[in-house]
């Protein structure tokens, strides 16, 4: 069969790109290796930058977001038992929205069903071919049969473990891991806070987020080697109470409905382009979740690539050739912000020398004191958290 754009991966990046192409009358097929239920069941991110919200609105994909998303005007930064509010509206005139990636993916899929898109789940063994030629294709196995999709362009929206990035000859990457991980829970309990709380505590980082006015999402810094089996619900609540507690405030507890541990990594590929192949989202870069940038970066890439593919079909190749450079330049700014937030808020237990470890912790407190004490520093955080221009 033939289509104009073959998209590998039905995460938020691949699904959103499909909608942008559909609106421009460009045909596409999405190949996803997992089942629909699996894709709908993944929890992951929760914060949308204002720019991401604007893109969804421009595409008419914001009906569910407008109904269920929560507009937040800032965040709380907490350390040494004190909580400080940063007001993004006052600082930079911007807001963020709390809206689960799971809800976004469900909405994008429902809209694909409505417009009759060709989205194939459980399509395995995808391999892109002929990327250096004018006639690329993707081979895969779907419903027990080998399929070949001839196309003009292949888009790798297949995440960090996908097949597209390794298909680029000579590609390099820069990466680092962190000596900590996040234990995340979903709990059936109304949030105990208005805006998200990011807390540095001697026991480790903790965060209070939410999914709705009935469901809370909370995170704890743990060691990367830890097993979720060692974290009973009681132990999780005890750690959250200790790390998030401030005088005169109560963390409400409820039934934990999901819990898992996610490692943290920073990763940037040297290019997002090879001939007729383009990478978007986690296929090209990964951030630690502290700055809430993973999903937003995927949306930013897709907005840029979507526009470039539309221009290309109208005879202007330049935006497509500029895509990789532009997306990576923006991504490196996002990387430094995510790394900065992460290192400022986590306890570096891996530092062996006790004095050096204490020095590090006290420097982080100094950095937080400076941030909350300076309007310029607050504005810099707010500008980056609420989102750089696309
Ligand atoms: P995704 O969401 O990983 O989607 C990629 C899709 O491609 C499919 N796939 C393939 N399909 C066909 N053939 C192949 N060979 C394939 N290989 C892979 C996969 O099954 C999948 O459906 O990437 P995308 O679309 O770029 O979106 C990126 C975001 O999902 C990601 O940046 C964020 O969710 C990152 N992230 C988080 N970000 C935050 O801002 N806050 C969070 O709390 C947060 N939690 C998380 C996360 C990422 C996680 N991962 C990737 C392990 C928690 C986890 C567990
Ligand atoms: C979430 O709600 O899952 C979330 C919020 C903010 C982050 C990371 C995750 O920085």
Short mmCIF file of C-alpha atoms and ligand atoms in Angstrom, two decimals:
data_model
loop_
_atom_site.label_atom_id
_atom_site.label_comp_id
_atom_site.label_asym_id
_atom_site.label_seq_id
_atom_site.Cartn_x
_atom_site.Cartn_y
_atom_site.Cartn_z
CA UNK A 1 0.00 0.00 0.00
CA UNK A 2 0.97 3.65 -0.34
CA UNK A 3 0.66 6.69 1.89
CA UNK A 4 2.45 10.04 2.01
CA UNK A 5 3.81 9.78 5.57
CA UNK A 6 4.46 6.54 7.48
CA UNK A 7 4.54 7.25 11.23
CA UNK A 8 6.08 4.66 13.55
CA UNK A 9 4.67 4.92 17.10
CA UNK A 10 1.25 5.90 18.47
CA UNK A 11 2.36 7.83 21.54
CA UNK A 12 1.37 11.48 21.88
CA UNK A 13 3.92 12.52 19.21
CA UNK A 14 2.76 10.13 16.46
CA UNK A 15 -0.94 10.63 17.18
CA UNK A 16 -0.69 14.43 17.17
CA UNK A 17 1.35 14.50 13.96
CA UNK A 18 -1.37 12.44 12.28
CA UNK A 19 -3.94 15.12 13.11
CA UNK A 20 -1.74 17.93 11.75
CA UNK A 21 -1.24 16.02 8.49
CA UNK A 22 -4.95 15.18 8.22
CA UNK A 23 -5.88 18.86 8.45
CA UNK A 24 -3.52 19.63 5.55
CA UNK A 25 -4.95 16.81 3.45
CA UNK A 26 -1.74 14.73 3.69
CA UNK A 27 -2.29 10.96 3.94
CA UNK A 28 -0.58 8.95 6.70
CA UNK A 29 -0.48 5.54 8.36
CA UNK A 30 0.49 5.01 12.01
CA UNK A 31 2.14 1.70 12.97
CA UNK A 32 2.16 0.92 16.72
CA UNK A 33 3.74 -2.21 18.15
CA UNK A 34 1.62 -2.38 21.32
CA UNK A 35 -2.12 -2.96 21.67
CA UNK A 36 -4.63 -0.12 21.90
CA UNK A 37 -5.36 -1.05 25.55
CA UNK A 38 -1.67 -0.92 26.44
CA UNK A 39 -1.24 2.51 24.84
CA UNK A 40 -4.36 3.82 26.61
CA UNK A 41 -3.16 2.43 29.94
CA UNK A 42 0.19 4.25 30.14
CA UNK A 43 0.13 7.01 32.77
CA UNK A 44 3.26 9.17 32.48
CA UNK A 45 3.25 12.98 32.25
CA UNK A 46 0.79 15.54 33.59
CA UNK A 47 1.74 19.16 32.79
CA UNK A 48 1.06 20.99 29.51
CA UNK A 49 2.83 24.25 28.77
CA UNK A 50 0.66 27.10 27.54
CA UNK A 51 2.21 26.69 24.06
CA UNK A 52 1.16 23.01 23.99
CA UNK A 53 -2.38 23.99 25.00
CA UNK A 54 -2.42 26.66 22.26
CA UNK A 55 -1.42 24.09 19.63
CA UNK A 56 -4.15 21.66 20.69
CA UNK A 57 -6.66 24.52 20.60
CA UNK A 58 -5.57 25.67 17.12
CA UNK A 59 -6.07 22.10 15.89
CA UNK A 60 -9.50 21.84 17.51
CA UNK A 61 -8.21 19.03 19.74
CA UNK A 62 -8.86 20.72 23.08
CA UNK A 63 -12.49 19.77 23.85
CA UNK A 64 -11.59 17.26 26.58
CA UNK A 65 -8.71 19.43 27.83
CA UNK A 66 -11.04 22.44 28.13
CA UNK A 67 -13.47 20.33 30.16
CA UNK A 68 -11.08 18.37 32.38
CA UNK A 69 -7.79 20.26 32.38
CA UNK A 70 -6.90 22.36 35.43
CA UNK A 71 -5.29 25.76 34.82
CA UNK A 72 -2.44 26.41 37.25
CA UNK A 73 -0.99 29.84 37.86
CA UNK A 74 2.32 28.72 39.31
CA UNK A 75 4.15 26.17 41.48
CA UNK A 76 5.29 25.89 45.09
CA UNK A 77 8.99 25.39 45.84
CA UNK A 78 9.67 23.92 49.27
CA UNK A 79 12.86 23.44 51.34
CA UNK A 80 13.86 23.65 55.00
CA UNK A 81 10.22 23.25 56.05
CA UNK A 82 9.06 26.39 54.19
CA UNK A 83 6.85 26.60 51.14
CA UNK A 84 7.14 29.47 48.65
CA UNK A 85 4.71 30.18 45.81
CA UNK A 86 5.92 31.32 42.38
CA UNK A 87 3.13 33.13 40.52
CA UNK A 88 3.74 32.56 36.79
CA UNK A 89 0.93 34.92 35.77
CA UNK A 90 2.45 37.78 37.74
CA UNK A 91 6.02 36.89 36.68
CA UNK A 92 5.67 36.15 32.97
CA UNK A 93 1.95 36.37 32.16
CA UNK A 94 1.63 32.65 31.47
CA UNK A 95 -0.09 29.59 32.96
CA UNK A 96 0.28 25.79 32.64
CA UNK A 97 -2.45 23.14 32.48
CA UNK A 98 -2.68 19.94 34.45
CA UNK A 99 -3.92 17.31 32.04
CA UNK A 100 -2.73 13.71 32.05
CA UNK A 101 -0.86 12.32 29.05
CA UNK A 102 -3.24 9.35 29.33
CA UNK A 103 -6.25 11.64 28.79
CA UNK A 104 -4.51 13.37 25.86
CA UNK A 105 -3.68 10.07 24.15
CA UNK A 106 -7.27 8.83 24.67
CA UNK A 107 -8.67 12.02 23.14
CA UNK A 108 -6.29 11.96 20.14
CA UNK A 109 -7.21 8.32 19.49
CA UNK A 110 -10.96 9.00 19.74
CA UNK A 111 -10.53 11.79 17.18
CA UNK A 112 -8.57 9.43 14.89
CA UNK A 113 -11.44 6.94 15.16
CA UNK A 114 -13.90 9.70 14.27
CA UNK A 115 -12.02 10.78 11.13
CA UNK A 116 -11.28 7.19 10.13
CA UNK A 117 -7.47 7.33 10.34
CA UNK A 118 -5.31 4.32 9.48
CA UNK A 119 -3.84 3.53 12.93
CA UNK A 120 -2.61 -0.08 13.19
CA UNK A 121 -1.98 -1.49 16.65
CA UNK A 122 0.09 -4.62 17.29
CA UNK A 123 2.09 -3.92 14.14
CA UNK A 124 5.43 -5.56 14.97
CA UNK A 125 8.90 -5.80 13.43
CA UNK A 126 8.72 -2.39 11.76
CA UNK A 127 11.82 -1.64 9.67
CA UNK A 128 12.30 1.53 7.61
CA UNK A 129 13.92 1.05 4.17
CA UNK A 130 15.28 3.26 1.39
CA UNK A 131 15.65 6.35 3.54
CA UNK A 132 18.35 7.81 1.27
CA UNK A 133 16.18 7.31 -1.83
CA UNK A 134 13.10 9.17 -3.06
CA UNK A 135 11.01 6.05 -2.47
CA UNK A 136 11.28 5.02 1.19
CA UNK A 137 9.08 2.35 2.74
CA UNK A 138 8.34 0.64 6.05
CA UNK A 139 8.03 -3.12 6.36
CA UNK A 140 6.09 -4.58 9.32
CA UNK A 141 3.97 -7.53 10.40
CA UNK A 142 0.30 -6.79 11.05
CA UNK A 143 -2.50 -9.29 11.73
CA UNK A 144 -0.16 -12.15 10.88
CA UNK A 145 0.79 -10.76 7.46
CA UNK A 146 3.86 -8.92 6.21
CA UNK A 147 2.94 -5.44 5.05
CA UNK A 148 4.97 -2.88 3.11
CA UNK A 149 4.03 0.76 3.22
CA UNK A 150 5.51 2.86 0.42
CA UNK A 151 5.68 6.53 1.34
CA UNK A 152 7.37 9.88 0.76
CA UNK A 153 8.55 10.30 4.36
CA UNK A 154 9.04 8.15 7.46
CA UNK A 155 8.57 9.71 10.92
CA UNK A 156 10.15 8.01 13.93
CA UNK A 157 7.73 8.75 16.79
CA UNK A 158 8.73 5.45 18.38
CA UNK A 159 10.13 6.65 21.69
CA UNK A 160 13.49 6.04 23.33
CA UNK A 161 13.56 2.28 22.61
CA UNK A 162 12.34 2.58 18.99
CA UNK A 163 13.86 1.33 15.75
CA UNK A 164 14.15 4.60 13.84
CA UNK A 165 17.03 6.29 15.68
CA UNK A 166 19.30 3.21 15.30
CA UNK A 167 18.47 3.25 11.55
CA UNK A 168 20.47 6.48 11.14
CA UNK A 169 24.04 5.61 10.10
CA UNK A 170 26.75 7.26 12.20
CA UNK A 171 24.28 8.91 14.59
CA UNK A 172 25.76 9.93 17.93
CA UNK A 173 24.13 10.82 21.23
CA UNK A 174 24.98 12.69 24.41
CA UNK A 175 23.51 11.35 27.58
CA UNK A 176 23.74 11.07 31.33
CA UNK A 177 21.90 9.10 33.93
CA UNK A 178 21.12 10.26 37.48
CA UNK A 179 21.85 8.38 40.71
CA UNK A 180 18.17 8.45 41.67
CA UNK A 181 14.73 7.43 40.37
CA UNK A 182 11.11 8.48 40.94
CA UNK A 183 8.55 6.36 42.70
CA UNK A 184 5.19 7.63 41.43
CA UNK A 185 1.71 6.89 42.76
CA UNK A 186 -1.85 7.68 41.74
CA UNK A 187 -4.26 7.93 44.66
CA UNK A 188 -8.00 8.37 44.94
CA UNK A 189 -7.88 11.46 47.13
CA UNK A 190 -8.52 15.15 46.37
CA UNK A 191 -5.22 17.07 46.03
CA UNK A 192 -4.06 18.70 49.26
CA UNK A 193 -2.69 21.66 47.28
CA UNK A 194 -3.81 24.17 44.64
CA UNK A 195 -0.57 24.35 42.62
CA UNK A 196 2.09 21.60 42.33
CA UNK A 197 4.62 21.32 45.18
CA UNK A 198 8.29 20.53 44.42
CA UNK A 199 10.15 19.81 47.67
CA UNK A 200 13.81 19.30 48.62
CA UNK A 201 14.06 17.40 51.93
CA UNK A 202 17.09 15.76 53.60
CA UNK A 203 15.42 12.36 52.96
CA UNK A 204 15.07 13.17 49.24
CA UNK A 205 12.89 14.97 46.71
CA UNK A 206 9.09 14.76 46.87
CA UNK A 207 6.38 16.20 44.69
CA UNK A 208 2.64 16.66 44.89
CA UNK A 209 0.82 16.76 41.55
CA UNK A 210 -2.69 15.76 40.53
CA UNK A 211 -4.82 14.47 37.70
CA UNK A 212 -8.20 15.94 38.70
CA UNK A 213 -10.00 17.37 41.71
CA UNK A 214 -10.50 13.76 42.87
CA UNK A 215 -7.17 12.12 41.97
CA UNK A 216 -3.70 12.99 43.28
CA UNK A 217 -0.35 12.09 41.72
CA UNK A 218 2.63 12.05 44.05
CA UNK A 219 6.33 11.26 43.60
CA UNK A 220 9.26 10.34 45.86
CA UNK A 221 12.97 10.23 45.10
CA UNK A 222 14.24 6.66 45.60
CA UNK A 223 17.47 4.89 44.68
CA UNK A 224 17.50 3.53 41.11
CA UNK A 225 18.03 -0.07 42.23
CA UNK A 226 15.02 -0.12 44.56
CA UNK A 227 12.11 -2.48 44.04
CA UNK A 228 8.52 -1.30 44.25
CA UNK A 229 7.83 -4.42 46.35
CA UNK A 230 9.83 -2.82 49.16
CA UNK A 231 7.46 0.14 49.24
CA UNK A 232 4.23 -0.72 51.02
CA UNK A 233 1.44 1.86 50.78
CA UNK A 234 2.00 2.75 54.44
CA UNK A 235 5.73 3.35 53.84
CA UNK A 236 4.98 5.56 50.81
CA UNK A 237 2.52 7.76 52.76
CA UNK A 238 4.91 8.01 55.69
CA UNK A 239 7.73 9.21 53.40
CA UNK A 240 5.42 11.66 51.60
CA UNK A 241 4.17 13.07 54.93
CA UNK A 242 7.75 13.51 56.17
CA UNK A 243 9.08 15.15 53.02
CA UNK A 244 6.08 17.32 52.06
CA UNK A 245 4.89 18.31 55.55
CA UNK A 246 4.99 21.95 56.69
CA UNK A 247 3.46 23.39 59.86
CA UNK A 248 -0.29 24.03 59.56
CA UNK A 249 -0.76 21.87 56.45
CA UNK A 250 -2.06 18.33 56.09
CA UNK A 251 -1.44 15.85 53.28
CA UNK A 252 -4.67 13.92 52.78
CA UNK A 253 -4.21 10.20 52.16
CA UNK A 254 -6.34 7.89 50.03
CA UNK A 255 -6.32 4.55 48.25
CA UNK A 256 -3.25 4.05 46.04
CA UNK A 257 -4.43 2.76 42.65
CA UNK A 258 -1.07 2.62 40.83
CA UNK A 259 2.59 2.69 41.82
CA UNK A 260 5.81 2.30 39.84
CA UNK A 261 9.47 3.34 39.76
CA UNK A 262 10.92 5.23 36.76
CA UNK A 263 14.65 5.77 36.19
CA UNK A 264 15.87 9.24 35.20
CA UNK A 265 17.96 10.06 32.17
CA UNK A 266 19.01 12.95 29.94
CA UNK A 267 19.63 12.04 26.30
CA UNK A 268 19.97 14.02 23.04
CA UNK A 269 20.66 12.51 19.61
CA UNK A 270 23.11 14.31 17.30
CA UNK A 271 20.52 14.63 14.53
CA UNK A 272 16.77 14.18 14.05
CA UNK A 273 17.09 13.72 10.28
CA UNK A 274 18.42 11.21 7.80
CA UNK A 275 17.29 11.51 4.18
CA UNK A 276 13.54 10.88 4.25
CA UNK A 277 13.45 9.98 7.98
CA UNK A 278 12.67 12.45 10.78
CA UNK A 279 12.64 11.79 14.54
CA UNK A 280 10.21 13.44 16.99
CA UNK A 281 9.75 13.27 20.78
CA UNK A 282 11.43 10.65 22.96
CA UNK A 283 12.92 8.99 19.85
CA UNK A 284 15.32 11.95 19.67
CA UNK A 285 15.65 13.15 23.24
CA UNK A 286 14.79 12.30 26.86
CA UNK A 287 14.69 14.56 29.94
CA UNK A 288 14.34 13.74 33.63
CA UNK A 289 10.73 14.54 34.60
CA UNK A 290 11.48 17.31 37.14
CA UNK A 291 10.88 20.16 34.68
CA UNK A 292 7.77 18.49 33.17
CA UNK A 293 9.25 18.78 29.69
CA UNK A 294 9.09 15.30 28.05
CA UNK A 295 5.57 15.49 26.66
CA UNK A 296 5.85 19.20 25.88
CA UNK A 297 9.05 18.66 23.87
CA UNK A 298 7.31 15.94 21.86
CA UNK A 299 4.47 18.37 21.08
CA UNK A 300 6.96 21.13 20.14
CA UNK A 301 8.81 18.81 17.72
CA UNK A 302 5.58 17.68 16.11
CA UNK A 303 4.31 21.25 15.65
CA UNK A 304 7.56 22.15 13.89
CA UNK A 305 7.80 19.00 11.76
CA UNK A 306 4.10 19.10 10.88
CA UNK A 307 4.44 22.64 9.56
CA UNK A 308 7.58 21.65 7.62
CA UNK A 309 5.92 18.63 5.99
CA UNK A 310 2.96 20.77 4.97
CA UNK A 311 5.34 23.37 3.45
CA UNK A 312 7.21 20.60 1.64
CA UNK A 313 4.08 19.29 -0.07
CA UNK A 314 3.48 22.88 -1.24
CA UNK A 315 6.94 23.00 -2.82
CA UNK A 316 9.01 24.64 -0.05
CA UNK A 317 11.71 22.24 1.20
CA UNK A 318 13.48 24.74 3.47
CA UNK A 319 11.50 24.25 6.72
CA UNK A 320 12.02 20.49 6.48
CA UNK A 321 15.78 20.89 6.06
CA UNK A 322 15.85 23.31 9.01
CA UNK A 323 13.77 21.00 11.26
CA UNK A 324 16.51 19.00 12.97
CA UNK A 325 18.69 22.04 13.72
CA UNK A 326 15.78 24.12 15.05
CA UNK A 327 14.28 21.34 17.17
CA UNK A 328 17.67 20.43 18.68
CA UNK A 329 18.54 24.06 19.46
CA UNK A 330 15.29 24.39 21.41
CA UNK A 331 15.83 20.97 23.00
CA UNK A 332 19.24 21.89 24.44
CA UNK A 333 17.64 24.83 26.29
CA UNK A 334 15.01 22.43 27.63
CA UNK A 335 17.75 19.96 28.62
CA UNK A 336 19.67 22.48 30.71
CA UNK A 337 16.47 23.59 32.48
CA UNK A 338 15.45 20.00 33.28
CA UNK A 339 18.93 19.19 34.56
CA UNK A 340 19.01 22.37 36.67
CA UNK A 341 15.62 21.67 38.29
CA UNK A 342 16.59 18.03 38.86
CA UNK A 343 19.96 18.73 40.49
CA UNK A 344 18.59 21.56 42.64
CA UNK A 345 15.80 19.41 44.10
CA UNK A 346 17.30 15.90 44.61
CA UNK A 347 19.53 14.66 47.40
CA UNK A 348 22.87 13.41 46.07
CA UNK A 349 23.32 10.34 48.24
CA UNK A 350 25.93 9.01 45.81
CA UNK A 351 28.49 11.60 46.99
CA UNK A 352 30.64 9.36 49.20
CA UNK A 353 32.35 11.99 51.33
CA UNK A 354 29.99 13.22 54.09
CA UNK A 355 31.36 16.78 54.09
CA UNK A 356 31.13 17.06 50.28
CA UNK A 357 27.58 15.66 50.45
CA UNK A 358 26.55 18.23 53.04
CA UNK A 359 28.25 20.97 51.00
CA UNK A 360 26.19 19.94 47.99
CA UNK A 361 22.93 19.92 49.96
CA UNK A 362 23.60 23.34 51.49
CA UNK A 363 24.47 24.76 48.05
CA UNK A 364 21.12 23.49 46.79
CA UNK A 365 19.35 25.25 49.66
CA UNK A 366 21.32 28.39 48.74
CA UNK A 367 20.21 28.03 45.15
CA UNK A 368 16.58 27.67 46.24
CA UNK A 369 16.90 30.67 48.59
CA UNK A 370 18.30 32.73 45.73
CA UNK A 371 15.57 31.56 43.37
CA UNK A 372 12.66 32.40 45.65
CA UNK A 373 14.34 35.61 46.86
CA UNK A 374 15.01 37.14 43.45
CA UNK A 375 12.25 38.25 41.12
CA UNK A 376 14.66 37.82 38.18
CA UNK A 377 15.44 34.23 39.17
CA UNK A 378 11.76 33.47 39.74
CA UNK A 379 10.93 34.89 36.32
CA UNK A 380 13.65 32.78 34.66
CA UNK A 381 12.21 29.62 36.22
CA UNK A 382 8.64 30.64 35.34
CA UNK A 383 9.54 31.48 31.74
CA UNK A 384 11.14 28.07 31.20
CA UNK A 385 8.60 26.02 33.15
CA UNK A 386 5.62 27.65 31.40
CA UNK A 387 7.40 27.01 28.11
CA UNK A 388 9.79 28.57 25.62
CA UNK A 389 8.31 29.71 22.31
CA UNK A 390 7.85 26.92 19.74
P1 LIG B 1 6.19 7.51 23.65
O1 LIG B 1 5.07 8.00 24.48
O2 LIG B 1 7.21 6.65 24.27
O3 LIG B 1 5.53 6.76 22.41
C1 LIG B 1 6.29 5.98 21.52
C2 LIG B 1 5.38 4.93 20.93
O4 LIG B 1 6.10 4.17 19.95
C3 LIG B 1 5.82 2.81 20.14
N1 LIG B 1 6.95 2.04 19.57
C4 LIG B 1 6.87 1.38 18.41
N2 LIG B 1 5.86 1.20 17.54
C5 LIG B 1 6.10 0.43 16.43
N3 LIG B 1 7.31 -0.16 16.19
C6 LIG B 1 8.34 -0.02 17.05
N4 LIG B 1 9.51 -0.60 16.81
C7 LIG B 1 8.15 0.78 18.21
N5 LIG B 1 8.94 1.12 19.25
C8 LIG B 1 8.20 1.89 20.06
C9 LIG B 1 5.67 2.66 21.64
O5 LIG B 1 4.94 1.49 21.99
C10 LIG B 1 4.92 3.93 21.97
O6 LIG B 1 3.52 3.76 21.88
O7 LIG B 1 6.96 8.74 22.95
P2 LIG B 1 6.46 10.16 22.45
O8 LIG B 1 5.21 10.02 21.64
O9 LIG B 1 7.65 10.81 21.88
O10 LIG B 1 6.00 10.94 23.76
C11 LIG B 1 6.95 11.31 24.73
C12 LIG B 1 6.35 11.24 26.13
O11 LIG B 1 5.65 10.02 26.28
C13 LIG B 1 7.43 11.31 27.20
O12 LIG B 1 8.34 12.35 26.91
C14 LIG B 1 6.93 11.58 28.60
O13 LIG B 1 5.86 10.76 28.99
C15 LIG B 1 8.11 11.37 29.54
N6 LIG B 1 7.67 10.97 30.86
C16 LIG B 1 7.24 11.93 31.68
N7 LIG B 1 7.30 13.22 31.28
C17 LIG B 1 6.87 14.20 32.09
O14 LIG B 1 6.91 15.36 31.69
N8 LIG B 1 6.35 13.87 33.34
C18 LIG B 1 6.26 12.57 33.79
O15 LIG B 1 5.80 12.32 34.86
C19 LIG B 1 6.73 11.56 32.97
N9 LIG B 1 6.66 10.26 33.34
C20 LIG B 1 7.67 9.62 31.26
C21 LIG B 1 7.12 9.29 32.52
C22 LIG B 1 8.21 8.62 30.45
C23 LIG B 1 8.23 7.29 30.86
N10 LIG B 1 8.88 6.32 30.02
C24 LIG B 1 9.15 6.61 28.63
C25 LIG B 1 9.54 5.17 30.48
C26 LIG B 1 7.08 7.96 32.91
C27 LIG B 1 7.61 6.94 32.09
C28 LIG B 1 7.48 5.53 32.57
C1 LIG B 2 2.81 14.67 36.82
O1 LIG B 2 1.74 15.19 37.17
O2 LIG B 2 2.88 13.47 36.50
C2 LIG B 2 4.05 15.49 36.77
C3 LIG B 2 3.97 16.86 37.03
C4 LIG B 2 5.12 17.63 37.00
C5 LIG B 2 6.34 17.03 36.73
C6 LIG B 2 6.42 15.67 36.46
C7 LIG B 2 5.26 14.90 36.49
O3 LIG B 2 7.47 17.78 36.74
#
